[in-house]
Amino acid sequence: MNHVDRGDQIRSYTSYQHRFRRGPWQALLWSFLLDVALANSFILQKKTRQPHWKPYSTLRAWKEAIYNAIFNKYGTGSGARKRYRTGKEEDSEDLKARQIHLQRDINHVYRGRNSSSPCLACKGLRQGQPRPPKKAKKGGYLQPISRNARGRVSRYGCKACDVAICNNADCWYLYYTPI
């Protein structure tokens, strides 16, 4: 019990290069348990050949194989919306859902004090239209911020889409008109 076993030795060769967000003790516990499980499964696959696995000689290759298998199995069936899309995508093709969104007096609600976001219609975007990816800042991230090109920020939005739209009625109808 007081000696370093093979799993501890193998785990010491690899480490995570990213930080966790859940707090220091949870991150340490999660990191440790994940490392122990991966190291033990690596030792088992190396010692036993019964399920006819492809043999992996390093823990790093074994981790990559496990991660790729998990991503291939569960990564494609995500129900999340596509990246850089505005609003719900299923509503952009459905005419009945689009008509429900046009009822501004019902769907335009106050989203809360702490949920101020840029108005998408003021940016010129419409529902279902791809958003441009965020551009890297010129000259680095530690440059002073210019207040000249500040966008319009709103605490109001659509209740059905959960999208920020300001109080201007033109913005509401611009966002929900078909492209």
PDB file of C-alpha atoms in Angstrom:
ATOM      1  CA  MET A   1       0.000   0.000   0.000  1.00  0.00           C
ATOM      2  CA  ASN A   2       2.777   2.465   0.747  1.00  0.00           C
ATOM      3  CA  HIS A   3       4.592   1.868  -2.498  1.00  0.00           C
ATOM      4  CA  VAL A   4       4.168   3.348  -5.953  1.00  0.00           C
ATOM      5  CA  ASP A   5       2.311   0.912  -8.144  1.00  0.00           C
ATOM      6  CA  ARG A   6       2.419   0.580 -11.911  1.00  0.00           C
ATOM      7  CA  GLY A   7      -0.695   2.746 -12.386  1.00  0.00           C
ATOM      8  CA  ASP A   8       0.817   5.651 -10.444  1.00  0.00           C
ATOM      9  CA  GLN A   9       4.009   5.380 -12.435  1.00  0.00           C
ATOM     10  CA  ILE A  10       2.212   5.412 -15.799  1.00  0.00           C
ATOM     11  CA  ARG A  11      -0.053   8.286 -14.705  1.00  0.00           C
ATOM     12  CA  SER A  12       2.939  10.410 -13.749  1.00  0.00           C
ATOM     13  CA  TYR A  13       4.112  10.493 -17.380  1.00  0.00           C
ATOM     14  CA  THR A  14       1.002  12.305 -18.651  1.00  0.00           C
ATOM     15  CA  SER A  15      -0.987  15.254 -17.362  1.00  0.00           C
ATOM     16  CA  TYR A  16      -3.791  17.547 -18.459  1.00  0.00           C
ATOM     17  CA  GLN A  17      -2.842  20.852 -20.010  1.00  0.00           C
ATOM     18  CA  HIS A  18      -6.193  22.568 -19.373  1.00  0.00           C
ATOM     19  CA  ARG A  19      -7.875  23.818 -16.227  1.00  0.00           C
ATOM     20  CA  PHE A  20     -11.213  22.729 -14.851  1.00  0.00           C
ATOM     21  CA  ARG A  21     -13.914  25.188 -13.776  1.00  0.00           C
ATOM     22  CA  ARG A  22     -15.791  23.407 -11.021  1.00  0.00           C
ATOM     23  CA  GLY A  23     -13.568  24.319  -8.110  1.00  0.00           C
ATOM     24  CA  PRO A  24     -10.192  23.105  -6.940  1.00  0.00           C
ATOM     25  CA  TRP A  25     -11.187  19.966  -5.018  1.00  0.00           C
ATOM     26  CA  GLN A  26     -13.675  18.784  -7.639  1.00  0.00           C
ATOM     27  CA  ALA A  27     -11.136  19.340 -10.390  1.00  0.00           C
ATOM     28  CA  LEU A  28      -8.477  17.403  -8.518  1.00  0.00           C
ATOM     29  CA  LEU A  29     -10.863  14.572  -7.736  1.00  0.00           C
ATOM     30  CA  TRP A  30     -12.207  14.376 -11.293  1.00  0.00           C
ATOM     31  CA  SER A  31      -8.734  14.550 -12.796  1.00  0.00           C
ATOM     32  CA  PHE A  32      -7.387  11.902 -10.423  1.00  0.00           C
ATOM     33  CA  LEU A  33     -10.278   9.478 -10.925  1.00  0.00           C
ATOM     34  CA  LEU A  34     -10.174   9.868 -14.691  1.00  0.00           C
ATOM     35  CA  ASP A  35      -6.424   9.294 -14.728  1.00  0.00           C
ATOM     36  CA  VAL A  36      -6.740   6.220 -12.498  1.00  0.00           C
ATOM     37  CA  ALA A  37      -9.500   4.723 -14.647  1.00  0.00           C
ATOM     38  CA  LEU A  38      -7.593   5.318 -17.883  1.00  0.00           C
ATOM     39  CA  ALA A  39      -4.300   4.014 -16.482  1.00  0.00           C
ATOM     40  CA  ASN A  40      -5.927   0.879 -15.055  1.00  0.00           C
ATOM     41  CA  SER A  41      -7.787   0.165 -18.288  1.00  0.00           C
ATOM     42  CA  PHE A  42      -4.522   0.665 -20.194  1.00  0.00           C
ATOM     43  CA  ILE A  43      -2.757  -1.886 -17.992  1.00  0.00           C
ATOM     44  CA  LEU A  44      -5.642  -4.340 -18.404  1.00  0.00           C
ATOM     45  CA  GLN A  45      -5.666  -4.044 -22.183  1.00  0.00           C
ATOM     46  CA  LYS A  46      -1.914  -4.504 -22.240  1.00  0.00           C
ATOM     47  CA  LYS A  47      -1.940  -7.632 -20.045  1.00  0.00           C
ATOM     48  CA  THR A  48      -5.048  -9.379 -21.406  1.00  0.00           C
ATOM     49  CA  ARG A  49      -5.672 -10.130 -25.060  1.00  0.00           C
ATOM     50  CA  GLN A  50      -9.001 -11.922 -24.666  1.00  0.00           C
ATOM     51  CA  PRO A  51     -11.410  -9.375 -26.229  1.00  0.00           C
ATOM     52  CA  HIS A  52      -8.954  -9.071 -29.170  1.00  0.00           C
ATOM     53  CA  TRP A  53      -8.298  -5.365 -28.796  1.00  0.00           C
ATOM     54  CA  LYS A  54      -5.742  -3.617 -30.862  1.00  0.00           C
ATOM     55  CA  PRO A  55      -2.668  -3.444 -28.603  1.00  0.00           C
ATOM     56  CA  TYR A  56      -1.557   0.051 -27.610  1.00  0.00           C
ATOM     57  CA  SER A  57       1.976   0.525 -26.337  1.00  0.00           C
ATOM     58  CA  THR A  58       1.643   3.966 -24.727  1.00  0.00           C
ATOM     59  CA  LEU A  59      -0.917   5.493 -22.395  1.00  0.00           C
ATOM     60  CA  ARG A  60      -1.228   8.506 -24.685  1.00  0.00           C
ATOM     61  CA  ALA A  61      -2.263   6.337 -27.651  1.00  0.00           C
ATOM     62  CA  TRP A  62      -4.727   4.471 -25.411  1.00  0.00           C
ATOM     63  CA  LYS A  63      -6.288   7.767 -24.211  1.00  0.00           C
ATOM     64  CA  GLU A  64      -6.642   8.990 -27.794  1.00  0.00           C
ATOM     65  CA  ALA A  65      -8.332   5.726 -28.786  1.00  0.00           C
ATOM     66  CA  ILE A  66     -10.779   5.981 -25.868  1.00  0.00           C
ATOM     67  CA  TYR A  67     -11.538   9.658 -26.557  1.00  0.00           C
ATOM     68  CA  ASN A  68     -12.050   9.044 -30.269  1.00  0.00           C
ATOM     69  CA  ALA A  69     -14.367   6.108 -29.575  1.00  0.00           C
ATOM     70  CA  ILE A  70     -16.461   8.227 -27.199  1.00  0.00           C
ATOM     71  CA  PHE A  71     -16.611  11.168 -29.620  1.00  0.00           C
ATOM     72  CA  ASN A  72     -17.518   8.928 -32.557  1.00  0.00           C
ATOM     73  CA  LYS A  73     -20.268   7.224 -30.567  1.00  0.00           C
ATOM     74  CA  TYR A  74     -21.881  10.212 -28.858  1.00  0.00           C
ATOM     75  CA  GLY A  75     -20.604  13.308 -30.677  1.00  0.00           C
ATOM     76  CA  THR A  76     -22.688  13.023 -33.834  1.00  0.00           C
ATOM     77  CA  GLY A  77     -26.106  12.729 -32.206  1.00  0.00           C
ATOM     78  CA  SER A  78     -26.050  16.109 -30.531  1.00  0.00           C
ATOM     79  CA  GLY A  79     -29.332  17.963 -30.375  1.00  0.00           C
ATOM     80  CA  ALA A  80     -27.635  21.323 -29.942  1.00  0.00           C
ATOM     81  CA  ARG A  81     -28.004  23.962 -32.599  1.00  0.00           C
ATOM     82  CA  LYS A  82     -25.223  24.484 -35.071  1.00  0.00           C
ATOM     83  CA  ARG A  83     -22.532  26.905 -34.140  1.00  0.00           C
ATOM     84  CA  TYR A  84     -22.919  30.549 -35.171  1.00  0.00           C
ATOM     85  CA  ARG A  85     -26.631  30.188 -35.951  1.00  0.00           C
ATOM     86  CA  THR A  86     -29.247  32.632 -34.753  1.00  0.00           C
ATOM     87  CA  GLY A  87     -32.437  31.353 -33.163  1.00  0.00           C
ATOM     88  CA  LYS A  88     -33.958  27.913 -33.498  1.00  0.00           C
ATOM     89  CA  GLU A  89     -33.221  26.347 -36.857  1.00  0.00           C
ATOM     90  CA  GLU A  90     -36.406  24.290 -37.015  1.00  0.00           C
ATOM     91  CA  ASP A  91     -38.439  27.495 -36.802  1.00  0.00           C
ATOM     92  CA  SER A  92     -36.783  29.066 -39.827  1.00  0.00           C
ATOM     93  CA  GLU A  93     -38.407  26.617 -42.282  1.00  0.00           C
ATOM     94  CA  ASP A  94     -41.756  26.139 -40.530  1.00  0.00           C
ATOM     95  CA  LEU A  95     -44.225  28.848 -41.591  1.00  0.00           C
ATOM     96  CA  LYS A  96     -46.573  28.246 -38.659  1.00  0.00           C
ATOM     97  CA  ALA A  97     -43.763  28.648 -36.131  1.00  0.00           C
ATOM     98  CA  ARG A  98     -42.601  31.775 -37.969  1.00  0.00           C
ATOM     99  CA  GLN A  99     -46.083  33.293 -37.640  1.00  0.00           C
ATOM    100  CA  ILE A 100     -46.052  32.568 -33.901  1.00  0.00           C
ATOM    101  CA  HIS A 101     -42.773  34.455 -33.580  1.00  0.00           C
ATOM    102  CA  LEU A 102     -44.199  37.477 -35.369  1.00  0.00           C
ATOM    103  CA  GLN A 103     -46.613  38.091 -32.467  1.00  0.00           C
ATOM    104  CA  ARG A 104     -44.352  40.659 -30.862  1.00  0.00           C
ATOM    105  CA  ASP A 105     -46.675  41.604 -28.015  1.00  0.00           C
ATOM    106  CA  ILE A 106     -46.667  38.010 -26.704  1.00  0.00           C
ATOM    107  CA  ASN A 107     -43.112  36.851 -27.346  1.00  0.00           C
ATOM    108  CA  HIS A 108     -41.093  40.016 -26.691  1.00  0.00           C
ATOM    109  CA  VAL A 109     -40.205  39.737 -22.995  1.00  0.00           C
ATOM    110  CA  TYR A 110     -37.743  41.139 -20.473  1.00  0.00           C
ATOM    111  CA  ARG A 111     -34.926  38.597 -20.104  1.00  0.00           C
ATOM    112  CA  GLY A 112     -33.552  39.844 -16.782  1.00  0.00           C
ATOM    113  CA  ARG A 113     -31.102  42.312 -15.297  1.00  0.00           C
ATOM    114  CA  ASN A 114     -27.995  40.229 -15.856  1.00  0.00           C
ATOM    115  CA  SER A 115     -28.728  38.983 -19.357  1.00  0.00           C
ATOM    116  CA  SER A 116     -27.825  41.888 -21.600  1.00  0.00           C
ATOM    117  CA  SER A 117     -26.716  40.774 -25.052  1.00  0.00           C
ATOM    118  CA  PRO A 118     -26.140  42.539 -28.354  1.00  0.00           C
ATOM    119  CA  CYS A 119     -29.257  42.913 -30.492  1.00  0.00           C
ATOM    120  CA  LEU A 120     -28.934  40.528 -33.431  1.00  0.00           C
ATOM    121  CA  ALA A 121     -31.169  42.565 -35.714  1.00  0.00           C
ATOM    122  CA  CYS A 122     -29.068  45.686 -35.118  1.00  0.00           C
ATOM    123  CA  LYS A 123     -26.107  43.634 -36.301  1.00  0.00           C
ATOM    124  CA  GLY A 124     -28.039  42.879 -39.494  1.00  0.00           C
ATOM    125  CA  LEU A 125     -28.694  39.196 -38.751  1.00  0.00           C
ATOM    126  CA  ARG A 126     -31.909  37.296 -39.392  1.00  0.00           C
ATOM    127  CA  GLN A 127     -33.321  34.063 -38.028  1.00  0.00           C
ATOM    128  CA  GLY A 128     -31.458  30.984 -39.289  1.00  0.00           C
ATOM    129  CA  GLN A 129     -28.720  33.052 -40.904  1.00  0.00           C
ATOM    130  CA  PRO A 130     -25.161  31.946 -40.068  1.00  0.00           C
ATOM    131  CA  ARG A 131     -23.334  34.274 -37.722  1.00  0.00           C
ATOM    132  CA  PRO A 132     -19.836  35.323 -38.688  1.00  0.00           C
ATOM    133  CA  PRO A 133     -17.197  33.873 -36.355  1.00  0.00           C
ATOM    134  CA  LYS A 134     -15.604  36.244 -33.881  1.00  0.00           C
ATOM    135  CA  LYS A 135     -12.606  38.020 -35.300  1.00  0.00           C
ATOM    136  CA  ALA A 136      -9.282  38.093 -33.519  1.00  0.00           C
ATOM    137  CA  LYS A 137      -8.421  41.494 -32.152  1.00  0.00           C
ATOM    138  CA  LYS A 138      -5.856  43.477 -34.067  1.00  0.00           C
ATOM    139  CA  GLY A 139      -2.684  44.136 -32.152  1.00  0.00           C
ATOM    140  CA  GLY A 140      -3.389  41.625 -29.379  1.00  0.00           C
ATOM    141  CA  TYR A 141      -5.846  41.315 -26.545  1.00  0.00           C
ATOM    142  CA  LEU A 142      -4.301  43.814 -24.137  1.00  0.00           C
ATOM    143  CA  GLN A 143      -4.921  46.885 -26.277  1.00  0.00           C
ATOM    144  CA  PRO A 144      -7.206  49.690 -25.030  1.00  0.00           C
ATOM    145  CA  ILE A 145     -10.850  49.332 -26.034  1.00  0.00           C
ATOM    146  CA  SER A 146     -12.325  51.870 -28.431  1.00  0.00           C
ATOM    147  CA  ARG A 147     -15.869  52.890 -27.485  1.00  0.00           C
ATOM    148  CA  ASN A 148     -16.621  54.265 -30.951  1.00  0.00           C
ATOM    149  CA  ALA A 149     -17.975  51.051 -32.459  1.00  0.00           C
ATOM    150  CA  ARG A 150     -20.099  49.899 -29.557  1.00  0.00           C
ATOM    151  CA  GLY A 151     -23.151  47.883 -30.577  1.00  0.00           C
ATOM    152  CA  ARG A 152     -26.645  48.182 -29.211  1.00  0.00           C
ATOM    153  CA  VAL A 153     -27.208  45.987 -26.154  1.00  0.00           C
ATOM    154  CA  SER A 154     -30.650  44.800 -25.060  1.00  0.00           C
ATOM    155  CA  ARG A 155     -32.131  43.017 -22.060  1.00  0.00           C
ATOM    156  CA  TYR A 156     -35.210  42.110 -24.069  1.00  0.00           C
ATOM    157  CA  GLY A 157     -35.666  39.232 -26.463  1.00  0.00           C
ATOM    158  CA  CYS A 158     -37.869  36.523 -27.900  1.00  0.00           C
ATOM    159  CA  LYS A 159     -39.381  34.135 -25.370  1.00  0.00           C
ATOM    160  CA  ALA A 160     -39.580  31.267 -27.872  1.00  0.00           C
ATOM    161  CA  CYS A 161     -36.090  31.558 -29.409  1.00  0.00           C
ATOM    162  CA  ASP A 162     -34.179  32.989 -26.440  1.00  0.00           C
ATOM    163  CA  VAL A 163     -32.506  35.520 -28.734  1.00  0.00           C
ATOM    164  CA  ALA A 164     -31.674  39.104 -27.764  1.00  0.00           C
ATOM    165  CA  ILE A 165     -33.691  41.675 -29.739  1.00  0.00           C
ATOM    166  CA  CYS A 166     -33.997  45.321 -28.701  1.00  0.00           C
ATOM    167  CA  ASN A 167     -37.256  47.236 -28.161  1.00  0.00           C
ATOM    168  CA  ASN A 168     -37.277  48.746 -31.627  1.00  0.00           C
ATOM    169  CA  ALA A 169     -40.191  47.219 -33.580  1.00  0.00           C
ATOM    170  CA  ASP A 170     -38.214  47.417 -36.817  1.00  0.00           C
ATOM    171  CA  CYS A 171     -35.557  45.133 -35.336  1.00  0.00           C
ATOM    172  CA  TRP A 172     -38.177  42.548 -34.355  1.00  0.00           C
ATOM    173  CA  TYR A 173     -39.708  42.342 -37.821  1.00  0.00           C
ATOM    174  CA  LEU A 174     -36.343  42.567 -39.584  1.00  0.00           C
ATOM    175  CA  TYR A 175     -35.069  39.573 -37.618  1.00  0.00           C
ATOM    176  CA  TYR A 176     -38.126  37.394 -38.333  1.00  0.00           C
ATOM    177  CA  THR A 177     -38.683  38.229 -41.999  1.00  0.00           C
ATOM    178  CA  PRO A 178     -37.618  35.413 -44.349  1.00  0.00           C
ATOM    179  CA  ILE A 179     -34.220  35.710 -45.954  1.00  0.00           C
TER     180      ILE A 179
END
